[in-house]
XYZ file of C-alpha atoms in Angstrom:
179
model
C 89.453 72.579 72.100
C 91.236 74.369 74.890
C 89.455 76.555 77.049
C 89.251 80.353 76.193
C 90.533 81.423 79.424
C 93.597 78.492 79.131
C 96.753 80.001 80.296
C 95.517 83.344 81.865
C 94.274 81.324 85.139
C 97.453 79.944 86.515
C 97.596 77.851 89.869
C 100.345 78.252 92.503
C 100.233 75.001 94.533
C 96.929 75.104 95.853
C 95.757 78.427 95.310
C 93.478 79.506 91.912
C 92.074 82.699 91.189
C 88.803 83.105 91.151
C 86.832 85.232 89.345
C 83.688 86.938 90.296
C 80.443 87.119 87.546
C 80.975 89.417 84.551
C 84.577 89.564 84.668
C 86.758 90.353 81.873
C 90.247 89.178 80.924
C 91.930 90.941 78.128
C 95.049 88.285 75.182
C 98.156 88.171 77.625
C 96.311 89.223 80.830
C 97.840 86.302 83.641
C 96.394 85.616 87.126
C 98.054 83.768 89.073
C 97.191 81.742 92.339
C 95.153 83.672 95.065
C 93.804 85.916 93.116
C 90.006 87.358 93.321
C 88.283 89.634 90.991
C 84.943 90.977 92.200
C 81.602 91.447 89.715
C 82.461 93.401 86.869
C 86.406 93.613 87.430
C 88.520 93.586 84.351
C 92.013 92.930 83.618
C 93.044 94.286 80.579
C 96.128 93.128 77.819
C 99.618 92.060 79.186
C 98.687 92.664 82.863
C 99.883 90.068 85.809
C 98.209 89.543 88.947
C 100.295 87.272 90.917
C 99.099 85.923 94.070
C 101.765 83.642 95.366
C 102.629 84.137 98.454
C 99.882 86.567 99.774
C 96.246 87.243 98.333
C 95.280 89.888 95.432
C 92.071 90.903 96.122
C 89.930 93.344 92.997
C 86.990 95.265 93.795
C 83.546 95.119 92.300
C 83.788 96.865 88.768
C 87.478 97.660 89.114
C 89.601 98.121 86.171
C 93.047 97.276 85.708
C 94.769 98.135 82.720
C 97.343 97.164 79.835
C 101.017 96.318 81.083
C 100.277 96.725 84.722
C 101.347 94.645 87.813
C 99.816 93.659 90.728
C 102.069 91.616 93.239
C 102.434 91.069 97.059
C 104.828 90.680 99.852
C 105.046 87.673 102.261
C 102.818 88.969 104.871
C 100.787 91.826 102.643
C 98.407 91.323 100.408
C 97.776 93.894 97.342
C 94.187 94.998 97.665
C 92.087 97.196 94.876
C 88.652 98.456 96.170
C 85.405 99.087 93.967
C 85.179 100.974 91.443
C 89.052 101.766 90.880
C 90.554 102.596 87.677
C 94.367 101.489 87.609
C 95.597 102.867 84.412
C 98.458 101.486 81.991
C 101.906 100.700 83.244
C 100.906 100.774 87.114
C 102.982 98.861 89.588
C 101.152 97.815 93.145
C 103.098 95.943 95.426
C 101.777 94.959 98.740
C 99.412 98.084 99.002
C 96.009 98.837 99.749
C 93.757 101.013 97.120
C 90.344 102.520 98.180
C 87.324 102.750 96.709
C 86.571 104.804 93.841
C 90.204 105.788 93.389
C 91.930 106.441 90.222
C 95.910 105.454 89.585
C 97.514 107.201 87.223
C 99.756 105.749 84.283
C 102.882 104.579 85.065
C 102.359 105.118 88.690
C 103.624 103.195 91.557
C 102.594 102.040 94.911
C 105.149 100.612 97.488
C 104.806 97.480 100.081
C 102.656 99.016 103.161
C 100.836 102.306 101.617
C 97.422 102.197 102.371
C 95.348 105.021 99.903
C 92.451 106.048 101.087
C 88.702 106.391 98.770
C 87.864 108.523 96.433
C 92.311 109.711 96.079
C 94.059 110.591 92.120
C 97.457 109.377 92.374
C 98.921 111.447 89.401
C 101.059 109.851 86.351
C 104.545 108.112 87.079
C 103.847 108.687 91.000
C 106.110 106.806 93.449
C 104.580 105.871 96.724
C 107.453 105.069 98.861
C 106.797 101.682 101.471
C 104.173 102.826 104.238
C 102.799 105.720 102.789
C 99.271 106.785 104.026
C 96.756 108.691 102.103
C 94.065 110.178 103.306
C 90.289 109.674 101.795
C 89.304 112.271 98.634
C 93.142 113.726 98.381
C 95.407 114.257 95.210
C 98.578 112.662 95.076
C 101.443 113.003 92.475
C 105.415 113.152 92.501
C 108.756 111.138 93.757
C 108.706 110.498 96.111
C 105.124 111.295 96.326
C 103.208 114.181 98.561
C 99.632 114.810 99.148
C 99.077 118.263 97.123
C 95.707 118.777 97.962
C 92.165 117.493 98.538
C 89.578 116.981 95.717
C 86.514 118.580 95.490
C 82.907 116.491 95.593
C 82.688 117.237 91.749
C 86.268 115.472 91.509
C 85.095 112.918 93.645
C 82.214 112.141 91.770
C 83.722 111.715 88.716
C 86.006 109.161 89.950
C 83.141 106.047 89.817
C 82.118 106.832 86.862
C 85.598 106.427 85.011
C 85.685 103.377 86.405
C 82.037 102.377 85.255
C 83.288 103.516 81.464
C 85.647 101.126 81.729
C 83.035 98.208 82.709
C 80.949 99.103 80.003
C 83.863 99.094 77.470
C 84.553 95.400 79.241
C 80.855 94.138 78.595
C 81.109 95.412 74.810
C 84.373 92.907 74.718
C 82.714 90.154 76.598
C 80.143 90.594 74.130
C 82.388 90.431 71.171
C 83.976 87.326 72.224
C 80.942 85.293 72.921
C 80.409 86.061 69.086
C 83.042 85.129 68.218
């Protein structure tokens, strides 16, 4: 009998991902080679984290969702805080995300842009290479603009989409060790 995470855990010479405790990977989810996931970080159906050439690194209770892509450049990782929500269809390339930070579907983030904590970048956004965001601002649009800053009730509400997620992670973690 194969192992149930067979496949999804790929090794790139001789890096391996490694995953932190209570991690979920959703069918189809791939990691491959320097890859971390932090407690609680899930990777959700279809999604590639590829850590070939540079590190991914995934924050503590981050999500990542369905169809999305995380990938690097030679000499720039692709970092994802704590407590991020990366919704479907998302492309990060060689970026950093802060904490509690919410990426919209279909979004994407260019090598070089760093985003700041507690930031919205809005659906289908395109960060364009170097980008800088500053902490608690909204984002959308391509090329992409900050449009405003986010109030502490927006703020707030940023962890906790990201803690939905983790709970609806443990209910499938649960599921499969049923299973």
């Amino acid at each position: 009998m194969s192992h149930p995470l067979s496949g999804q855990l790929i090794a790139f010479g001789d890096k391996r991902p490694v995953l932190g405790p209570q991690t979920f990977l959703a069918a189809g989810a791939r990691l491959v080679g320097a890859v971390t996931l932090g407690e609680g970080a899930s990777v959700w159906f279809n999604t590639v984290l590829r850590g070939d050439i540079a590190p991914v690194k995934v924050g503590p209770f981050t999500n990542i969702q369905d169809n999305s892509t995380c990938h690097v450049a030679s000499d720039i990782a692709c970092v994802v805080g704590a407590y991020c929500t990366v919704g479907h269809q998302v492309t990060l390339h060689a970026c950093t995300i802060g904490d509690e930070t919410l990426v919209g579907m279909g979004a994407t983030v260019m090598d070089g842009c760093v985003v700041g904590n507690q930031c919205i970048i809005g659906a289908n956004a395109l960060l364009t290479k170097g980008l800088r965001v500053p902490d608690g601002s909204l984002v959308y649009g391509a090329p992409a603009k900050v449009v405003s800053s986010l109030g502490a009730v927006e703020r707030g509400k940023l962890r906790a989409s990201a803690e939905k997620y983790a709970k609806l992670a443990r209910i499938y973690l649960g599921a499969a060790a049923s299973d």
